[in-house]
Amino acid sequence: MPHRQHPPRPLLRRAFATAIKALHELAEQAAVPGRPVVTAVRALSAGGWLPEPTGQARYVAVLAVTAHPPTA
């Protein structure tokens, strides 16, 4: 089986930061009728490099997302 190159840590961290920022932006948006409403996004951990036991690259953080059902 060929050895796969893992993305460098800074690339994983940047991708993760982009995703977290997008979640935070959802909480800032006005409610849209018929769509769920995200009211809060909170980091429960700072995030960090935590490779899988197999050695596969992984960057992990834990977030809490508060959302409500769609508005009328």
PDB file of N, CA and C in Angstrom:
ATOM      1  N   MET A   1       0.846  -1.178   0.000  1.00  0.00           N
ATOM      2  CA  MET A   1       0.000   0.000   0.000  1.00  0.00           C
ATOM      3  C   MET A   1       0.891   1.241   0.000  1.00  0.00           C
ATOM      4  N   PRO A   2       0.675   2.194  -0.915  1.00  0.00           N
ATOM      5  CA  PRO A   2       1.534   3.371  -0.972  1.00  0.00           C
ATOM      6  C   PRO A   2       1.326   4.279   0.227  1.00  0.00           C
ATOM      7  N   HIS A   3       2.403   4.921   0.656  1.00  0.00           N
ATOM      8  CA  HIS A   3       2.337   5.869   1.769  1.00  0.00           C
ATOM      9  C   HIS A   3       1.702   7.168   1.286  1.00  0.00           C
ATOM     10  N   ARG A   4       0.688   7.626   2.017  1.00  0.00           N
ATOM     11  CA  ARG A   4      -0.003   8.857   1.660  1.00  0.00           C
ATOM     12  C   ARG A   4       0.595  10.041   2.409  1.00  0.00           C
ATOM     13  N   GLN A   5       0.807  11.122   1.707  1.00  0.00           N
ATOM     14  CA  GLN A   5       1.335  12.350   2.305  1.00  0.00           C
ATOM     15  C   GLN A   5       0.219  13.044   3.088  1.00  0.00           C
ATOM     16  N   HIS A   6       0.482  13.401   4.325  1.00  0.00           N
ATOM     17  CA  HIS A   6      -0.504  14.105   5.139  1.00  0.00           C
ATOM     18  C   HIS A   6      -0.349  15.613   4.960  1.00  0.00           C
ATOM     19  N   PRO A   7      -1.461  16.365   5.030  1.00  0.00           N
ATOM     20  CA  PRO A   7      -1.336  17.812   4.927  1.00  0.00           C
ATOM     21  C   PRO A   7      -0.568  18.359   6.130  1.00  0.00           C
ATOM     22  N   PRO A   8       0.197  19.396   5.926  1.00  0.00           N
ATOM     23  CA  PRO A   8       0.946  19.985   7.040  1.00  0.00           C
ATOM     24  C   PRO A   8      -0.002  20.537   8.103  1.00  0.00           C
ATOM     25  N   ARG A   9       0.476  20.561   9.322  1.00  0.00           N
ATOM     26  CA  ARG A   9      -0.338  21.055  10.440  1.00  0.00           C
ATOM     27  C   ARG A   9      -0.927  22.439  10.194  1.00  0.00           C
ATOM     28  N   PRO A  10      -0.164  23.402   9.675  1.00  0.00           N
ATOM     29  CA  PRO A  10      -0.759  24.730   9.466  1.00  0.00           C
ATOM     30  C   PRO A  10      -1.958  24.702   8.515  1.00  0.00           C
ATOM     31  N   LEU A  11      -1.941  23.830   7.515  1.00  0.00           N
ATOM     32  CA  LEU A  11      -3.080  23.744   6.595  1.00  0.00           C
ATOM     33  C   LEU A  11      -4.309  23.191   7.296  1.00  0.00           C
ATOM     34  N   LEU A  12      -4.126  22.171   8.126  1.00  0.00           N
ATOM     35  CA  LEU A  12      -5.250  21.625   8.882  1.00  0.00           C
ATOM     36  C   LEU A  12      -5.800  22.671   9.850  1.00  0.00           C
ATOM     37  N   ARG A  13      -4.922  23.368  10.541  1.00  0.00           N
ATOM     38  CA  ARG A  13      -5.347  24.390  11.497  1.00  0.00           C
ATOM     39  C   ARG A  13      -6.119  25.493  10.783  1.00  0.00           C
ATOM     40  N   ARG A  14      -5.651  25.913   9.611  1.00  0.00           N
ATOM     41  CA  ARG A  14      -6.326  26.971   8.851  1.00  0.00           C
ATOM     42  C   ARG A  14      -7.710  26.513   8.381  1.00  0.00           C
ATOM     43  N   ALA A  15      -7.804  25.272   7.912  1.00  0.00           N
ATOM     44  CA  ALA A  15      -9.098  24.734   7.475  1.00  0.00           C
ATOM     45  C   ALA A  15     -10.071  24.682   8.648  1.00  0.00           C
ATOM     46  N   PHE A  16      -9.589  24.264   9.786  1.00  0.00           N
ATOM     47  CA  PHE A  16     -10.425  24.178  10.973  1.00  0.00           C
ATOM     48  C   PHE A  16     -10.876  25.574  11.414  1.00  0.00           C
ATOM     49  N   ALA A  17      -9.966  26.528  11.407  1.00  0.00           N
ATOM     50  CA  ALA A  17     -10.315  27.898  11.800  1.00  0.00           C
ATOM     51  C   ALA A  17     -11.363  28.486  10.860  1.00  0.00           C
ATOM     52  N   THR A  18     -11.270  28.183   9.580  1.00  0.00           N
ATOM     53  CA  THR A  18     -12.253  28.656   8.599  1.00  0.00           C
ATOM     54  C   THR A  18     -13.634  28.085   8.915  1.00  0.00           C
ATOM     55  N   ALA A  19     -13.696  26.812   9.237  1.00  0.00           N
ATOM     56  CA  ALA A  19     -14.969  26.162   9.564  1.00  0.00           C
ATOM     57  C   ALA A  19     -15.572  26.745  10.839  1.00  0.00           C
ATOM     58  N   ILE A  20     -14.740  26.962  11.849  1.00  0.00           N
ATOM     59  CA  ILE A  20     -15.229  27.525  13.114  1.00  0.00           C
ATOM     60  C   ILE A  20     -15.739  28.946  12.903  1.00  0.00           C
ATOM     61  N   LYS A  21     -15.028  29.727  12.099  1.00  0.00           N
ATOM     62  CA  LYS A  21     -15.469  31.094  11.812  1.00  0.00           C
ATOM     63  C   LYS A  21     -16.831  31.080  11.115  1.00  0.00           C
ATOM     64  N   ALA A  22     -17.024  30.155  10.171  1.00  0.00           N
ATOM     65  CA  ALA A  22     -18.309  30.061   9.465  1.00  0.00           C
ATOM     66  C   ALA A  22     -19.436  29.727  10.439  1.00  0.00           C
ATOM     67  N   LEU A  23     -19.173  28.860  11.403  1.00  0.00           N
ATOM     68  CA  LEU A  23     -20.194  28.541  12.404  1.00  0.00           C
ATOM     69  C   LEU A  23     -20.539  29.774  13.244  1.00  0.00           C
ATOM     70  N   HIS A  24     -19.521  30.527  13.656  1.00  0.00           N
ATOM     71  CA  HIS A  24     -19.771  31.752  14.430  1.00  0.00           C
ATOM     72  C   HIS A  24     -20.599  32.749  13.619  1.00  0.00           C
ATOM     73  N   GLU A  25     -20.341  32.836  12.334  1.00  0.00           N
ATOM     74  CA  GLU A  25     -21.092  33.765  11.478  1.00  0.00           C
ATOM     75  C   GLU A  25     -22.563  33.363  11.371  1.00  0.00           C
ATOM     76  N   LEU A  26     -22.868  32.068  11.457  1.00  0.00           N
ATOM     77  CA  LEU A  26     -24.265  31.627  11.437  1.00  0.00           C
ATOM     78  C   LEU A  26     -25.043  32.227  12.611  1.00  0.00           C
ATOM     79  N   ALA A  27     -24.388  32.323  13.767  1.00  0.00           N
ATOM     80  CA  ALA A  27     -25.046  32.864  14.957  1.00  0.00           C
ATOM     81  C   ALA A  27     -25.318  34.363  14.822  1.00  0.00           C
ATOM     82  N   GLU A  28     -24.624  35.042  13.929  1.00  0.00           N
ATOM     83  CA  GLU A  28     -24.796  36.484  13.738  1.00  0.00           C
ATOM     84  C   GLU A  28     -25.842  36.827  12.686  1.00  0.00           C
ATOM     85  N   GLN A  29     -26.304  35.826  11.942  1.00  0.00           N
ATOM     86  CA  GLN A  29     -27.259  36.082  10.861  1.00  0.00           C
ATOM     87  C   GLN A  29     -28.669  36.250  11.402  1.00  0.00           C
ATOM     88  N   ALA A  30     -29.457  37.054  10.692  1.00  0.00           N
ATOM     89  CA  ALA A  30     -30.865  37.242  11.043  1.00  0.00           C
ATOM     90  C   ALA A  30     -31.632  35.956  10.731  1.00  0.00           C
ATOM     91  N   ALA A  31     -32.690  35.725  11.505  1.00  0.00           N
ATOM     92  CA  ALA A  31     -33.532  34.542  11.291  1.00  0.00           C
ATOM     93  C   ALA A  31     -34.207  34.628   9.928  1.00  0.00           C
ATOM     94  N   VAL A  32     -34.272  33.486   9.254  1.00  0.00           N
ATOM     95  CA  VAL A  32     -34.936  33.379   7.957  1.00  0.00           C
ATOM     96  C   VAL A  32     -36.106  32.402   8.134  1.00  0.00           C
ATOM     97  N   PRO A  33     -37.331  32.845   7.807  1.00  0.00           N
ATOM     98  CA  PRO A  33     -38.481  31.950   7.974  1.00  0.00           C
ATOM     99  C   PRO A  33     -38.252  30.605   7.273  1.00  0.00           C
ATOM    100  N   GLY A  34     -38.589  29.520   7.987  1.00  0.00           N
ATOM    101  CA  GLY A  34     -38.450  28.182   7.420  1.00  0.00           C
ATOM    102  C   GLY A  34     -37.080  27.556   7.589  1.00  0.00           C
ATOM    103  N   ARG A  35     -36.140  28.297   8.172  1.00  0.00           N
ATOM    104  CA  ARG A  35     -34.784  27.754   8.355  1.00  0.00           C
ATOM    105  C   ARG A  35     -34.438  27.712   9.834  1.00  0.00           C
ATOM    106  N   PRO A  36     -33.660  26.717  10.276  1.00  0.00           N
ATOM    107  CA  PRO A  36     -33.225  26.674  11.680  1.00  0.00           C
ATOM    108  C   PRO A  36     -32.431  27.930  12.028  1.00  0.00           C
ATOM    109  N   VAL A  37     -32.436  28.253  13.295  1.00  0.00           N
ATOM    110  CA  VAL A  37     -31.740  29.455  13.765  1.00  0.00           C
ATOM    111  C   VAL A  37     -30.606  29.040  14.702  1.00  0.00           C
ATOM    112  N   VAL A  38     -29.388  29.406  14.359  1.00  0.00           N
ATOM    113  CA  VAL A  38     -28.237  29.177  15.228  1.00  0.00           C
ATOM    114  C   VAL A  38     -28.097  30.423  16.094  1.00  0.00           C
ATOM    115  N   THR A  39     -28.187  30.238  17.413  1.00  0.00           N
ATOM    116  CA  THR A  39     -28.132  31.394  18.318  1.00  0.00           C
ATOM    117  C   THR A  39     -26.786  31.552  19.015  1.00  0.00           C
ATOM    118  N   ALA A  40     -26.006  30.487  19.088  1.00  0.00           N
ATOM    119  CA  ALA A  40     -24.710  30.594  19.770  1.00  0.00           C
ATOM    120  C   ALA A  40     -23.762  29.494  19.312  1.00  0.00           C
ATOM    121  N   VAL A  41     -22.495  29.838  19.294  1.00  0.00           N
ATOM    122  CA  VAL A  41     -21.423  28.880  19.033  1.00  0.00           C
ATOM    123  C   VAL A  41     -20.346  29.170  20.066  1.00  0.00           C
ATOM    124  N   ARG A  42     -19.960  28.140  20.812  1.00  0.00           N
ATOM    125  CA  ARG A  42     -19.004  28.344  21.892  1.00  0.00           C
ATOM    126  C   ARG A  42     -17.944  27.250  21.836  1.00  0.00           C
ATOM    127  N   ALA A  43     -16.697  27.649  21.962  1.00  0.00           N
ATOM    128  CA  ALA A  43     -15.598  26.683  21.987  1.00  0.00           C
ATOM    129  C   ALA A  43     -15.545  26.016  23.360  1.00  0.00           C
ATOM    130  N   LEU A  44     -15.509  24.690  23.368  1.00  0.00           N
ATOM    131  CA  LEU A  44     -15.371  23.945  24.616  1.00  0.00           C
ATOM    132  C   LEU A  44     -13.936  23.478  24.818  1.00  0.00           C
ATOM    133  N   SER A  45     -13.144  23.558  23.765  1.00  0.00           N
ATOM    134  CA  SER A  45     -11.717  23.266  23.859  1.00  0.00           C
ATOM    135  C   SER A  45     -10.997  24.178  22.865  1.00  0.00           C
ATOM    136  N   ALA A  46      -9.745  24.425  23.142  1.00  0.00           N
ATOM    137  CA  ALA A  46      -8.974  25.325  22.290  1.00  0.00           C
ATOM    138  C   ALA A  46      -8.627  24.694  20.952  1.00  0.00           C
ATOM    139  N   GLY A  47      -8.679  23.385  20.885  1.00  0.00           N
ATOM    140  CA  GLY A  47      -8.300  22.710  19.652  1.00  0.00           C
ATOM    141  C   GLY A  47      -6.813  22.445  19.616  1.00  0.00           C
ATOM    142  N   GLY A  48      -6.457  21.441  18.868  1.00  0.00           N
ATOM    143  CA  GLY A  48      -5.048  21.129  18.752  1.00  0.00           C
ATOM    144  C   GLY A  48      -4.805  19.879  17.937  1.00  0.00           C
ATOM    145  N   TRP A  49      -3.562  19.628  17.726  1.00  0.00           N
ATOM    146  CA  TRP A  49      -3.110  18.499  16.927  1.00  0.00           C
ATOM    147  C   TRP A  49      -3.268  17.227  17.745  1.00  0.00           C
ATOM    148  N   LEU A  50      -4.019  16.264  17.218  1.00  0.00           N
ATOM    149  CA  LEU A  50      -4.217  14.993  17.893  1.00  0.00           C
ATOM    150  C   LEU A  50      -4.339  13.904  16.838  1.00  0.00           C
ATOM    151  N   PRO A  51      -3.206  13.355  16.393  1.00  0.00           N
ATOM    152  CA  PRO A  51      -3.247  12.344  15.334  1.00  0.00           C
ATOM    153  C   PRO A  51      -4.050  11.112  15.746  1.00  0.00           C
ATOM    154  N   GLU A  52      -4.645  10.449  14.756  1.00  0.00           N
ATOM    155  CA  GLU A  52      -5.336   9.181  14.975  1.00  0.00           C
ATOM    156  C   GLU A  52      -4.312   8.155  15.450  1.00  0.00           C
ATOM    157  N   PRO A  53      -4.764   7.084  16.140  1.00  0.00           N
ATOM    158  CA  PRO A  53      -3.828   6.032  16.545  1.00  0.00           C
ATOM    159  C   PRO A  53      -3.066   5.426  15.354  1.00  0.00           C
ATOM    160  N   THR A  54      -3.653   5.503  14.162  1.00  0.00           N
ATOM    161  CA  THR A  54      -2.998   4.973  12.963  1.00  0.00           C
ATOM    162  C   THR A  54      -1.913   5.913  12.444  1.00  0.00           C
ATOM    163  N   GLY A  55      -1.832   7.128  13.018  1.00  0.00           N
ATOM    164  CA  GLY A  55      -0.863   8.114  12.554  1.00  0.00           C
ATOM    165  C   GLY A  55      -1.453   9.101  11.572  1.00  0.00           C
ATOM    166  N   GLN A  56      -2.704   8.891  11.160  1.00  0.00           N
ATOM    167  CA  GLN A  56      -3.351   9.817  10.226  1.00  0.00           C
ATOM    168  C   GLN A  56      -3.477  11.191  10.868  1.00  0.00           C
ATOM    169  N   ALA A  57      -3.228  12.221  10.076  1.00  0.00           N
ATOM    170  CA  ALA A  57      -3.286  13.595  10.563  1.00  0.00           C
ATOM    171  C   ALA A  57      -4.694  13.938  11.042  1.00  0.00           C
ATOM    172  N   ARG A  58      -4.781  14.680  12.159  1.00  0.00           N
ATOM    173  CA  ARG A  58      -6.081  15.088  12.678  1.00  0.00           C
ATOM    174  C   ARG A  58      -5.894  16.300  13.572  1.00  0.00           C
ATOM    175  N   TYR A  59      -6.760  17.289  13.405  1.00  0.00           N
ATOM    176  CA  TYR A  59      -6.798  18.477  14.249  1.00  0.00           C
ATOM    177  C   TYR A  59      -8.171  18.469  14.904  1.00  0.00           C
ATOM    178  N   VAL A  60      -8.223  18.550  16.226  1.00  0.00           N
ATOM    179  CA  VAL A  60      -9.480  18.377  16.949  1.00  0.00           C
ATOM    180  C   VAL A  60      -9.789  19.590  17.816  1.00  0.00           C
ATOM    181  N   ALA A  61     -11.055  20.005  17.806  1.00  0.00           N
ATOM    182  CA  ALA A  61     -11.582  21.008  18.727  1.00  0.00           C
ATOM    183  C   ALA A  61     -13.009  20.596  19.032  1.00  0.00           C
ATOM    184  N   VAL A  62     -13.529  21.044  20.161  1.00  0.00           N
ATOM    185  CA  VAL A  62     -14.901  20.726  20.541  1.00  0.00           C
ATOM    186  C   VAL A  62     -15.672  22.040  20.651  1.00  0.00           C
ATOM    187  N   LEU A  63     -16.825  22.087  19.967  1.00  0.00           N
ATOM    188  CA  LEU A  63     -17.677  23.271  19.976  1.00  0.00           C
ATOM    189  C   LEU A  63     -19.068  22.899  20.454  1.00  0.00           C
ATOM    190  N   ALA A  64     -19.753  23.865  21.043  1.00  0.00           N
ATOM    191  CA  ALA A  64     -21.171  23.712  21.362  1.00  0.00           C
ATOM    192  C   ALA A  64     -21.929  24.656  20.451  1.00  0.00           C
ATOM    193  N   VAL A  65     -22.893  24.120  19.724  1.00  0.00           N
ATOM    194  CA  VAL A  65     -23.723  24.933  18.823  1.00  0.00           C
ATOM    195  C   VAL A  65     -25.154  24.881  19.355  1.00  0.00           C
ATOM    196  N   THR A  66     -25.713  26.062  19.638  1.00  0.00           N
ATOM    197  CA  THR A  66     -27.098  26.154  20.089  1.00  0.00           C
ATOM    198  C   THR A  66     -27.946  26.575  18.904  1.00  0.00           C
ATOM    199  N   ALA A  67     -28.961  25.767  18.604  1.00  0.00           N
ATOM    200  CA  ALA A  67     -29.826  26.055  17.460  1.00  0.00           C
ATOM    201  C   ALA A  67     -31.276  25.767  17.836  1.00  0.00           C
ATOM    202  N   HIS A  68     -32.179  26.409  17.133  1.00  0.00           N
ATOM    203  CA  HIS A  68     -33.609  26.245  17.363  1.00  0.00           C
ATOM    204  C   HIS A  68     -34.271  25.829  16.057  1.00  0.00           C
ATOM    205  N   PRO A  69     -35.457  25.214  16.165  1.00  0.00           N
ATOM    206  CA  PRO A  69     -36.165  24.797  14.940  1.00  0.00           C
ATOM    207  C   PRO A  69     -36.466  26.000  14.047  1.00  0.00           C
ATOM    208  N   PRO A  70     -36.838  25.734  12.804  1.00  0.00           N
ATOM    209  CA  PRO A  70     -37.153  26.823  11.869  1.00  0.00           C
ATOM    210  C   PRO A  70     -38.239  27.741  12.424  1.00  0.00           C
ATOM    211  N   THR A  71     -38.111  29.012  12.073  1.00  0.00           N
ATOM    212  CA  THR A  71     -39.141  29.977  12.457  1.00  0.00           C
ATOM    213  C   THR A  71     -40.295  29.888  11.468  1.00  0.00           C
ATOM    214  N   ALA A  72     -41.423  30.396  11.865  1.00  0.00           N
ATOM    215  CA  ALA A  72     -42.622  30.332  10.998  1.00  0.00           C
ATOM    216  C   ALA A  72     -42.489  31.215   9.777  1.00  0.00           C
TER     217      ALA A  72
END
